[in-house]
PDB file of C-alpha atoms and ligand atoms in Angstrom:
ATOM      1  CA  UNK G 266     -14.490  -3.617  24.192  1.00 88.00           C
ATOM      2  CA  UNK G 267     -15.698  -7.050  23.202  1.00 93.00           C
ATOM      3  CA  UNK G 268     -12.855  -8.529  21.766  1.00 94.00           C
ATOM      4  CA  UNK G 269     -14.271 -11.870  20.648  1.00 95.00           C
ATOM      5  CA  UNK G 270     -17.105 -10.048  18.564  1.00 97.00           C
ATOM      6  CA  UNK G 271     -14.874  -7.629  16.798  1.00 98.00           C
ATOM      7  CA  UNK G 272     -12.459 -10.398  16.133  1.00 97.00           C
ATOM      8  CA  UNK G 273     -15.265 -12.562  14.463  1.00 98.00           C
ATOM      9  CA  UNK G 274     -15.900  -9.187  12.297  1.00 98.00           C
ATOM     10  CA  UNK G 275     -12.248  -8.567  11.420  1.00 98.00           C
ATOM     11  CA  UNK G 276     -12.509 -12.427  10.115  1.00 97.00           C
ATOM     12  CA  UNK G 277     -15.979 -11.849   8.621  1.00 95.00           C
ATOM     13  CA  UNK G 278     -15.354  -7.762   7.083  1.00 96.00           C
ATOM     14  CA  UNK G 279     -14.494  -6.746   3.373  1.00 93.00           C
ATOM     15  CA  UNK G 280     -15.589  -3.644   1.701  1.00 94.00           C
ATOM     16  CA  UNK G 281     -18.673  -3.562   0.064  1.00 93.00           C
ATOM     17  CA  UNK G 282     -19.227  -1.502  -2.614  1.00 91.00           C
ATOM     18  CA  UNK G 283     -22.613  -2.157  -3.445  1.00 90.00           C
ATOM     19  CA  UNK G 284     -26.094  -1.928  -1.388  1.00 93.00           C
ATOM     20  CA  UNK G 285     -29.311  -3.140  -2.132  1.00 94.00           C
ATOM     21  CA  UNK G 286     -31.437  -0.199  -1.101  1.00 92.00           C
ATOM     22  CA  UNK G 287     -33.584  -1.740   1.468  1.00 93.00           C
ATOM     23  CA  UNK G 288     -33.546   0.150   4.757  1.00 92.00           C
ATOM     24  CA  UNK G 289     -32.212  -0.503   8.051  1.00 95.00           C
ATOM     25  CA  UNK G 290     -34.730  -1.047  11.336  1.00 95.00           C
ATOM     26  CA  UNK G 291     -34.921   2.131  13.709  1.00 96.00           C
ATOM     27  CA  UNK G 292     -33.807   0.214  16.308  1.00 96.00           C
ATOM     28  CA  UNK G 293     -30.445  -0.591  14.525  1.00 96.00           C
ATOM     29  CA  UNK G 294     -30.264   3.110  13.526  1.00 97.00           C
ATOM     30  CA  UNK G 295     -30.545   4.006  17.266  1.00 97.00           C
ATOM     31  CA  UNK G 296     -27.514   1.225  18.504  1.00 97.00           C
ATOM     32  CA  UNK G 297     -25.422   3.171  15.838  1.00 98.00           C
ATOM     33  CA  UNK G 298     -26.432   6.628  16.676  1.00 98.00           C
ATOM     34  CA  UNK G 299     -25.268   5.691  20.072  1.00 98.00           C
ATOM     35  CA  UNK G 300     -22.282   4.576  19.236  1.00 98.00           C
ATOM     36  CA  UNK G 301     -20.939   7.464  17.159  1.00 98.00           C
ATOM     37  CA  UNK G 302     -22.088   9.753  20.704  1.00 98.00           C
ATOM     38  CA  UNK G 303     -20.290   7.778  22.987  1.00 98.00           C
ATOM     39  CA  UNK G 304     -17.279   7.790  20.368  1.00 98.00           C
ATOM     40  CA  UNK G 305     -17.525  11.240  19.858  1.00 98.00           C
ATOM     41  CA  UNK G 306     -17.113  11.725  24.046  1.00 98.00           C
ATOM     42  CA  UNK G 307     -14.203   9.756  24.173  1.00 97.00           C
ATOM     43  CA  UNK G 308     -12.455  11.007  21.520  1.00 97.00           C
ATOM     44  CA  UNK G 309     -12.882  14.217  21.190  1.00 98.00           C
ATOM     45  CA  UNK G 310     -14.072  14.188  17.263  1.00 98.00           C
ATOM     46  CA  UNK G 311     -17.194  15.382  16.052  1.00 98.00           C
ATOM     47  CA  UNK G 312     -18.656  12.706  13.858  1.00 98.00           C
ATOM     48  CA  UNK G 313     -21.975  12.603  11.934  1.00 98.00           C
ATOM     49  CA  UNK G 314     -24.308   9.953  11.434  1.00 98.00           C
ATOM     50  CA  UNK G 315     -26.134  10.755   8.125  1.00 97.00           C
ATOM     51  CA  UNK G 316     -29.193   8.828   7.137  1.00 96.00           C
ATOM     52  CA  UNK G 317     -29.932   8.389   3.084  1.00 92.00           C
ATOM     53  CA  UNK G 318     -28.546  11.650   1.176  1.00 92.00           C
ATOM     54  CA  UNK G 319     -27.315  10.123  -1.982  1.00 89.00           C
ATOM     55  CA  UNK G 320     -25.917  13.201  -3.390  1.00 89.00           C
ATOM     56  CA  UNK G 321     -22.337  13.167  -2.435  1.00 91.00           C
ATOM     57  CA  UNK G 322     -22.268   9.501  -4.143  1.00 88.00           C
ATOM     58  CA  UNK G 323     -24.057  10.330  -7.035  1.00 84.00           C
ATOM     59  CA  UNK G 324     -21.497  13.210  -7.771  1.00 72.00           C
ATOM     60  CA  UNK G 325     -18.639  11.890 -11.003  1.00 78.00           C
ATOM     61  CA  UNK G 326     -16.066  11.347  -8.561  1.00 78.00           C
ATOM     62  CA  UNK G 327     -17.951   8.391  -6.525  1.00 74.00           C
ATOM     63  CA  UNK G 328     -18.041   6.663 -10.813  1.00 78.00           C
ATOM     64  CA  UNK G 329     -21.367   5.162  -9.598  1.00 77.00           C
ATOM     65  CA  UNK G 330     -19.277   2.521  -6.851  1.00 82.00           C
ATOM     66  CA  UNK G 331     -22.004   3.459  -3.686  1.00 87.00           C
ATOM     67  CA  UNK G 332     -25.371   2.937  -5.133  1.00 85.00           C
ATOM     68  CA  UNK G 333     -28.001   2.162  -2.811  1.00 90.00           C
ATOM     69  CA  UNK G 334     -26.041   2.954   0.597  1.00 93.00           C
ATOM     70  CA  UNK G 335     -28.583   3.868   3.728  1.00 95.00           C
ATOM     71  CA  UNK G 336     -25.901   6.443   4.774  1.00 96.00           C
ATOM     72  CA  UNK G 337     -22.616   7.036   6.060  1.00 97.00           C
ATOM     73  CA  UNK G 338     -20.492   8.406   8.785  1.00 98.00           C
ATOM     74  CA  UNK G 339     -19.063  11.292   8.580  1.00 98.00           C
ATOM     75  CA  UNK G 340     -15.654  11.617  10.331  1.00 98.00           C
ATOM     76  CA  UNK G 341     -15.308  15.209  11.384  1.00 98.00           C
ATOM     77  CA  UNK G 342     -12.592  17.173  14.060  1.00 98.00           C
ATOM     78  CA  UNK G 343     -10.800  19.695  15.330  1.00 98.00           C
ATOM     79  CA  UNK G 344      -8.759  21.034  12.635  1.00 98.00           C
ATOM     80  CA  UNK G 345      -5.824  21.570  14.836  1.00 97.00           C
ATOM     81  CA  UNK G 346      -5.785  18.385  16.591  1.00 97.00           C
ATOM     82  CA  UNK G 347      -2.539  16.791  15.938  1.00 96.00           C
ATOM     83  CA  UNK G 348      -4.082  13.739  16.028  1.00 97.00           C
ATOM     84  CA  UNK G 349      -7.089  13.697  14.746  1.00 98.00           C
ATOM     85  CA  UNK G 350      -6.544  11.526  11.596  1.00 98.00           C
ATOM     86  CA  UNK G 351      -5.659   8.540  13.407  1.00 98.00           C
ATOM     87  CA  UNK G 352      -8.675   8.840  15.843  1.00 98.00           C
ATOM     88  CA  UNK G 353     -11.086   9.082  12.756  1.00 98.00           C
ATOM     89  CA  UNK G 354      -9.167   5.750  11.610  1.00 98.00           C
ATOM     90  CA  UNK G 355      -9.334   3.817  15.371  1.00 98.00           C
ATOM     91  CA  UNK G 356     -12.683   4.868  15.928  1.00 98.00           C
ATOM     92  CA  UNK G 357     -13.906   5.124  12.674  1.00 98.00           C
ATOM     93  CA  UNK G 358     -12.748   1.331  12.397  1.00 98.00           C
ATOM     94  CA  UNK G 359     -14.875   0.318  15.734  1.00 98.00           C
ATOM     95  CA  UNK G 360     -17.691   1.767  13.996  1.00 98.00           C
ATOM     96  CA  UNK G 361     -17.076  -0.592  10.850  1.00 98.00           C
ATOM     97  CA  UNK G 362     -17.048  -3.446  13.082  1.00 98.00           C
ATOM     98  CA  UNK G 363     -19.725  -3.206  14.960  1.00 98.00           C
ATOM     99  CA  UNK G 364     -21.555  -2.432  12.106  1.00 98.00           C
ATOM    100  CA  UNK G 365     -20.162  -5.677  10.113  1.00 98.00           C
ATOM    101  CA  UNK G 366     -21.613  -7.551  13.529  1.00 97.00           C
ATOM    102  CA  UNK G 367     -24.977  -6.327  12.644  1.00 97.00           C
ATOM    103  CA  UNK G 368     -24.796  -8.066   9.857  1.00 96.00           C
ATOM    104  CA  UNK G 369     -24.051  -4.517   7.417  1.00 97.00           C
ATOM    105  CA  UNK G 370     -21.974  -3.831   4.944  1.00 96.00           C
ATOM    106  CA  UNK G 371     -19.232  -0.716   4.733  1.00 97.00           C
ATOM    107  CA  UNK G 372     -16.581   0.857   3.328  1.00 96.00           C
ATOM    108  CA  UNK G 373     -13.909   3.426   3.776  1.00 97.00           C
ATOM    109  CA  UNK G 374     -14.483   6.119   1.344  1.00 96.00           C
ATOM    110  CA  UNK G 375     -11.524   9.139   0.832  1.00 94.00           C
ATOM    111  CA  UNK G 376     -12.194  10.068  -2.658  1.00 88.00           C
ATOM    112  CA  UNK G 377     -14.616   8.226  -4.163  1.00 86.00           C
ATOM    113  CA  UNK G 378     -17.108  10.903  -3.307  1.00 90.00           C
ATOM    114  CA  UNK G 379     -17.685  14.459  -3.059  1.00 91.00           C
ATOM    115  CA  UNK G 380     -18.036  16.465   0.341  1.00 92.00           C
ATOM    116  CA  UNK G 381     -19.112  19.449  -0.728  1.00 91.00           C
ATOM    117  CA  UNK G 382     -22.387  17.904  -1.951  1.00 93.00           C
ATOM    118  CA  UNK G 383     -22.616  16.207   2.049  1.00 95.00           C
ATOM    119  CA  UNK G 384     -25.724  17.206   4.828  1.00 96.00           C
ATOM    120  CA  UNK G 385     -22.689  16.901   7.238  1.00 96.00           C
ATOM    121  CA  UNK G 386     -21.393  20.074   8.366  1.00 90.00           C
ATOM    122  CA  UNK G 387     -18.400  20.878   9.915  1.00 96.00           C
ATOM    123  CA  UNK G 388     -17.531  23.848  11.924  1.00 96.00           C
ATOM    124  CA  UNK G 389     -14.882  26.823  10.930  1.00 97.00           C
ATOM    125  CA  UNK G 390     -12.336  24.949  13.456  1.00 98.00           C
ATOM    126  CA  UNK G 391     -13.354  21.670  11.846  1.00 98.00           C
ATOM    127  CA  UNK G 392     -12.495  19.162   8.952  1.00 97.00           C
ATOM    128  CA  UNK G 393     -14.550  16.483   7.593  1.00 97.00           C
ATOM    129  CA  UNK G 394     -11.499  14.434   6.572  1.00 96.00           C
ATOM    130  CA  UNK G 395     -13.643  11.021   5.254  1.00 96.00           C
ATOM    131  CA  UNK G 396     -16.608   9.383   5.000  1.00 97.00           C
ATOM    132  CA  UNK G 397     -17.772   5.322   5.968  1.00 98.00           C
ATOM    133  CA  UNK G 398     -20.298   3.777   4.110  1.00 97.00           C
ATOM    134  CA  UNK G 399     -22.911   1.820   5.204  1.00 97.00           C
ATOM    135  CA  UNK G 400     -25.996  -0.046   4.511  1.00 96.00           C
ATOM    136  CA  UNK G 401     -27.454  -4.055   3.286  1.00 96.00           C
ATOM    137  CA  UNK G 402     -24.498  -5.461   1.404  1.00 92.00           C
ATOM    138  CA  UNK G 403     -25.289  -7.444  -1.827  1.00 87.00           C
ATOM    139  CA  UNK G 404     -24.008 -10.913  -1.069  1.00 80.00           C
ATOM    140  CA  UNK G 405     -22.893 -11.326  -4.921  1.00 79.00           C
ATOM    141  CA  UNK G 406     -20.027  -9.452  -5.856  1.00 76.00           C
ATOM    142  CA  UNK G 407     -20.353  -7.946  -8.798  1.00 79.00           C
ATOM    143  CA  UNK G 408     -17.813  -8.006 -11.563  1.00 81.00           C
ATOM    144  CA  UNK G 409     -16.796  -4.267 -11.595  1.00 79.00           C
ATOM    145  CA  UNK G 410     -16.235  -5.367  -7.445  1.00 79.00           C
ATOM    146  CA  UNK G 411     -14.054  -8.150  -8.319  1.00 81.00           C
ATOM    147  CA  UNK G 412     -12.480  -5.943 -10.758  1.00 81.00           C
ATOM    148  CA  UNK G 413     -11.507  -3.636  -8.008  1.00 81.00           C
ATOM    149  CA  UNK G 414     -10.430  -6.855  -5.773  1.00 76.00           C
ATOM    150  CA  UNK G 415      -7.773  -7.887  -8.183  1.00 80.00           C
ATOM    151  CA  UNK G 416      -5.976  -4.696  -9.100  1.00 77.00           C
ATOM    152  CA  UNK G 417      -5.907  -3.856  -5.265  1.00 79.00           C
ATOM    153  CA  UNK G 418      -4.939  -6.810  -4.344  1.00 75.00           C
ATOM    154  CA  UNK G 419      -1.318  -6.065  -6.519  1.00 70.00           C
ATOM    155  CA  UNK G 420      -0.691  -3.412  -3.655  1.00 62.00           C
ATOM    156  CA  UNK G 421      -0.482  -5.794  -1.516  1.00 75.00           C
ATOM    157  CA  UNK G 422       2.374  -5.387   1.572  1.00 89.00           C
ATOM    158  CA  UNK G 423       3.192  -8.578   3.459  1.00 92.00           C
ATOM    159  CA  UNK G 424       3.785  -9.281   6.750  1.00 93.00           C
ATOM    160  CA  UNK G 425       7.463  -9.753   6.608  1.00 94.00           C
ATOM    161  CA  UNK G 426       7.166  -6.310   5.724  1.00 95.00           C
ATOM    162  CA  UNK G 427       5.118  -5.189   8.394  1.00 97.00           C
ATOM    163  CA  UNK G 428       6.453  -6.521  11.147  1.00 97.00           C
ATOM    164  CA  UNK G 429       9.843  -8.428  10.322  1.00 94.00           C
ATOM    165  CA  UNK G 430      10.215  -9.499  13.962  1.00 89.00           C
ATOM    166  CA  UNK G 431       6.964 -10.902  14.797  1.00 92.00           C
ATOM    167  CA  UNK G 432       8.267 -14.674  14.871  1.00 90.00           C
ATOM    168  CA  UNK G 433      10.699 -13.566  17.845  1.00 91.00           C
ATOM    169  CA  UNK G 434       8.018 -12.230  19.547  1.00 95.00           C
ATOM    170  CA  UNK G 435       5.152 -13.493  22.061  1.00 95.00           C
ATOM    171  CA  UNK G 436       1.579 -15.069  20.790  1.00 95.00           C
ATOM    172  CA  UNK G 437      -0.105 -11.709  22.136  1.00 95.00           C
ATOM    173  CA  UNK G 438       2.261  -9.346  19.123  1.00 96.00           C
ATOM    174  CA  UNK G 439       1.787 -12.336  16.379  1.00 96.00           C
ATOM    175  CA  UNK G 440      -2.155 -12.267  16.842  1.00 96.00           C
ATOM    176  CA  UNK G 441      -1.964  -8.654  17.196  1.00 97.00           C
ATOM    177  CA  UNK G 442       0.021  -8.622  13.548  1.00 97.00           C
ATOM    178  CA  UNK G 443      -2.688 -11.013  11.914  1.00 97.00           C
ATOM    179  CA  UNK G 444      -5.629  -8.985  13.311  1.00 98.00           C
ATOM    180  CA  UNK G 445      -3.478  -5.965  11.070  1.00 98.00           C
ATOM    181  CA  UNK G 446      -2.805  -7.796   8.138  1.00 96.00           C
ATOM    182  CA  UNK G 447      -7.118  -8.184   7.935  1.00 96.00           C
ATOM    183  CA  UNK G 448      -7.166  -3.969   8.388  1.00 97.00           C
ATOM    184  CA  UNK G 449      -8.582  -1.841   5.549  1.00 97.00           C
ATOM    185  CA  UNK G 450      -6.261   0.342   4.120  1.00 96.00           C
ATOM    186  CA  UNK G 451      -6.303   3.185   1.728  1.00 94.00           C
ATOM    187  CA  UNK G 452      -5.655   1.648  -1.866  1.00 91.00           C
ATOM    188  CA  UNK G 453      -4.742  -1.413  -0.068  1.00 93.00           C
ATOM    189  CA  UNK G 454      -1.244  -0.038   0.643  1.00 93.00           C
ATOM    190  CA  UNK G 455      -0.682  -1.250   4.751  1.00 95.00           C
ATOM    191  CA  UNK G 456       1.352   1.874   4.767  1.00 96.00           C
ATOM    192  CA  UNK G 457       2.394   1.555   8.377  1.00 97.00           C
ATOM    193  CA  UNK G 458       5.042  -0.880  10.234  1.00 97.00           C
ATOM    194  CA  UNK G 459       4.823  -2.884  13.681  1.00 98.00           C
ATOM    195  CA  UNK G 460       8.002  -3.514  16.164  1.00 97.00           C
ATOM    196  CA  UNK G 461       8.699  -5.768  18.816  1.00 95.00           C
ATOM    197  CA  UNK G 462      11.238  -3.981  20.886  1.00 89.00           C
ATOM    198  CA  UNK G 463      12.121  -3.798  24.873  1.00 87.00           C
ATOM    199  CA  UNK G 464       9.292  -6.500  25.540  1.00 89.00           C
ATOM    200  CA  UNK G 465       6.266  -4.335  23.612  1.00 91.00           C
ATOM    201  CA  UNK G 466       5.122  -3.116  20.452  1.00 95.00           C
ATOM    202  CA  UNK G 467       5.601   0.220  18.168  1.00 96.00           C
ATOM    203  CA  UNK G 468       3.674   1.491  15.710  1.00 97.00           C
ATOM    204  CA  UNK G 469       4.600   3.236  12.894  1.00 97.00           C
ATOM    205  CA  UNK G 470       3.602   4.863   9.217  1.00 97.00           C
ATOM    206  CA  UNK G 471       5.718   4.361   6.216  1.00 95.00           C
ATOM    207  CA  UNK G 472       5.388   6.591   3.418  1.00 87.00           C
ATOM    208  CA  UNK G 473       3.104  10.443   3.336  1.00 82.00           C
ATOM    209  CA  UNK G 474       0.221  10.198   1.518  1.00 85.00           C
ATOM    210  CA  UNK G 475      -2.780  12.266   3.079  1.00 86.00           C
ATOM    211  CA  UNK G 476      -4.428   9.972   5.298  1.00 92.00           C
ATOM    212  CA  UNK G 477      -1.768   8.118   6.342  1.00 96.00           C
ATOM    213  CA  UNK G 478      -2.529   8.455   9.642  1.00 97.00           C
ATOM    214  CA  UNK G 479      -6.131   7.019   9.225  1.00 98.00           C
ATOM    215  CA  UNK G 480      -4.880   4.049   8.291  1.00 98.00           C
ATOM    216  CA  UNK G 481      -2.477   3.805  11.035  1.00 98.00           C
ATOM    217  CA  UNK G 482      -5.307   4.702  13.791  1.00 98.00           C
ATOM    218  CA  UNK G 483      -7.223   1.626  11.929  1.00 98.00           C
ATOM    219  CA  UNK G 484      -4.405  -0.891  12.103  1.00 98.00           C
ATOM    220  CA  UNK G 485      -3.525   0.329  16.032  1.00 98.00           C
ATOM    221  CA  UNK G 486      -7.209  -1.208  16.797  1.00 98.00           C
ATOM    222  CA  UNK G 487      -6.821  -4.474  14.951  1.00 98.00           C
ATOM    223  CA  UNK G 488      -3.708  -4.995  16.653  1.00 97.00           C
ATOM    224  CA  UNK G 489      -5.576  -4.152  19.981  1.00 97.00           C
ATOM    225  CA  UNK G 490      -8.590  -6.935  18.960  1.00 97.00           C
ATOM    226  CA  UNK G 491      -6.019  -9.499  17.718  1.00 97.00           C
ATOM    227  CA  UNK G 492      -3.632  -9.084  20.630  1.00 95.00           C
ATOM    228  CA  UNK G 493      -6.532  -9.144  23.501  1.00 93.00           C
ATOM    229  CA  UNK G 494      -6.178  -5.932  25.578  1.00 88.00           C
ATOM    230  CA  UNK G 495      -4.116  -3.365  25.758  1.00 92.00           C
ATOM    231  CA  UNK G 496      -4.033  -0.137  25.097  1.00 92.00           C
ATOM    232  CA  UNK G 497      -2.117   2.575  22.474  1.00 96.00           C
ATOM    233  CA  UNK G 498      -0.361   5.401  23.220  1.00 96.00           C
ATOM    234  CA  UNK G 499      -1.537   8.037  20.532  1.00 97.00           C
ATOM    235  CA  UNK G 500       0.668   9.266  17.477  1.00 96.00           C
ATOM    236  CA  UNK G 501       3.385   7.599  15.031  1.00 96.00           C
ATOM    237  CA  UNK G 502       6.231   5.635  16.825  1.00 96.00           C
ATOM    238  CA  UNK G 503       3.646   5.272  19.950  1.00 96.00           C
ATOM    239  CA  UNK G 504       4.139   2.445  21.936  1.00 95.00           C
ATOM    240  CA  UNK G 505       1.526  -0.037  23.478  1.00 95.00           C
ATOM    241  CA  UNK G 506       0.818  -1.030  26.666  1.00 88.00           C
ATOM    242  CA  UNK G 507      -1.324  -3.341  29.045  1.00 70.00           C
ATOM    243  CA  UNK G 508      -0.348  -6.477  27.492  1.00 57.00           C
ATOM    244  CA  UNK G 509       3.802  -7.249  28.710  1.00 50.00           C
TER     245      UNK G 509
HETATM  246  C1  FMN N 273      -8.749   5.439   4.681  1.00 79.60           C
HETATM  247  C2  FMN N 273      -9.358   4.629   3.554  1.00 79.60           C
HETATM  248  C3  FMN N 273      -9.840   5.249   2.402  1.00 79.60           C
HETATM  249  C4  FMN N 273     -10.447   4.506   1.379  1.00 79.60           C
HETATM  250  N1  FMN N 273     -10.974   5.157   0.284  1.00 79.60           N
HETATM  251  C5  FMN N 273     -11.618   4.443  -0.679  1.00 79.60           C
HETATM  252  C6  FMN N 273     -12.234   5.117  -1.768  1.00 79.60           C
HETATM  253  O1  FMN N 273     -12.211   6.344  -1.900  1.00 79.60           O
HETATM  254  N2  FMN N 273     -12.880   4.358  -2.704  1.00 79.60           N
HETATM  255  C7  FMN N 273     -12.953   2.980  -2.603  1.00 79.60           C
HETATM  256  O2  FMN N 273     -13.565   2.360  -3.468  1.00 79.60           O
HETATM  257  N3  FMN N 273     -12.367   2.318  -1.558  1.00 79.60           N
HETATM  258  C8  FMN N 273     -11.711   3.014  -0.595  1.00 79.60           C
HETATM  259  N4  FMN N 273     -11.142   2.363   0.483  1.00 79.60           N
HETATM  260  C9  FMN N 273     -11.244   0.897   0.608  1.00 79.60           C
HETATM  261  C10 FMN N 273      -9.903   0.208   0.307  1.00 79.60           C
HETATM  262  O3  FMN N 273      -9.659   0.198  -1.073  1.00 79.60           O
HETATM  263  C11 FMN N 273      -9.937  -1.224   0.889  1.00 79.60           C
HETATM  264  O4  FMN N 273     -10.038  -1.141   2.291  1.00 79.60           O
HETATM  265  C12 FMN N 273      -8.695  -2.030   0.541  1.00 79.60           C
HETATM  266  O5  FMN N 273      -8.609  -2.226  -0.851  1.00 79.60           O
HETATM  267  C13 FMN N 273      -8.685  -3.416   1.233  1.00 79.60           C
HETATM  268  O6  FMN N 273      -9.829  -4.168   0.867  1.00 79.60           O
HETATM  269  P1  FMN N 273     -10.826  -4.694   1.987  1.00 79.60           P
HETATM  270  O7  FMN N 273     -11.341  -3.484   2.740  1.00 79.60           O
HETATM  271  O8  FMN N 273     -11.903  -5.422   1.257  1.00 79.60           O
HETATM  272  O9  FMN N 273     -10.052  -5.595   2.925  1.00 79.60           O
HETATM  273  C14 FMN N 273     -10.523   3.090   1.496  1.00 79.60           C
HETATM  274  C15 FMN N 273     -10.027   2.473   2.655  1.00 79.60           C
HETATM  275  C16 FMN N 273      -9.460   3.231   3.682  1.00 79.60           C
HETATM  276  C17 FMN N 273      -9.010   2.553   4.921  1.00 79.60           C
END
């Protein structure tokens, strides 16, 4: 993993809620079709790269928020895989950044659209949990944008209550912790918690909502980027290691 790139597009990322319709060069295409293959090897999940297909966003739920998109990813896997959540959220989040270092725009999308109205197709044993938009961001925010901005901002958790122990702990845990407090989150809530205990780091989620654990797989690889190396354990509580 190139650290120093994805930690420029941690720095550089925001969600972007609004495209400009122009389309993306083949060659880009390709880079991220490759990606999402060699993701899909290492982790087991079944993601889909889907070019244009508007529908799902144009359905009432998505309240007009995606127009003009060039597609999305589509994070699909094995139903019963205990951990599948947070592997759509850890890879689904390298995805995001290497698309933010080609210059796109994304965002996380759990409800704003509808699935059933998706070319993606998942298999009986499958579920397509989520989707990632992508495409040329608008460089203006719009007002209904900043509109959003503001009232998620209120949700805001902060790093006190994340990790309460980072200033005891080493530069590797602290950089890790701001790399997380950058990390997308559903509504903006941080629902998850760090640790510094027995010379490495824990991660946890706080609170059930449904995708939870996405946002936990998300905030395991900015801690990764910010910290340097290292590697997680999966599942809640895991521990990290590489970096003592
Ligand atoms: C798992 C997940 C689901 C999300 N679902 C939606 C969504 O349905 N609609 C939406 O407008 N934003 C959605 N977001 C974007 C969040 O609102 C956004 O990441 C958060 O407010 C922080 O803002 P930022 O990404 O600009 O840092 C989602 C983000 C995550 C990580």
């Amino acid at each position: 993993m190139d650290y120093e790139k994805y930690r420029q597009a941690i720095n550089l990322r925001m969600s972007c809620r609004k495209f400009t319709g122009s389309p993306i060069a083949e060659a880009d295409l390709d880079k991220l079709r490759a990606l999402v293959c060699a993701y899909n090897e290492e982790s087991g999940l079944s993601m889909q790269l889907i070019i244009g297909d508007p529908a799902p966003f144009d359905a009432k739920q998505a309240m007009g928020l995606f127009q003009g998109s060039a597609g999305y990813l589509a994070l699909i896997g094995k139903t019963n895989d205990p951990n599948r959540m947070e592997k759509e959220g850890y890879f689904g989040e390298r995805f995001v950044l290497e698309a933010t270092s080609m210059g796109l725009g994304t965002c996380w999308v759990a409800s704003s659209f509808d699935k059933d109205k998706s070319k993606a197709a998942a298999r009986d044993d499958e579920t397509f949990d989520i989707a990632i938009v992508f495409g040329k961001g608008e460089q203006k925010l719009s007002i209904r944008e900043k509109v959003i901005r503001t009232y998620l901002g209120t949700n805001h958790r902060t790093q006190e209550d994340i990790a309460p122990d980072a200033q005891f702990a080493p530069d590797w845990f602290k950089n890790g912790i701001e790399a997380v407090m950058k990390a997308p989150s559903t509504k903006n809530t941080k629902p998850f918690s760090f640790c510094f205990e027995n010379g490495t780091a824990t991660a946890k989620t706080v609170g059930n909502h449904e995708r939870v654990k996405v946002d936990l797989g998300i905030a395991k690889l900015h801690f990764e980027v910010g910290a340097g190396g290292g590697r997680w354990e999966l599942g809640d509580g895991a521990t990290y290691s590489g970096k003592l």
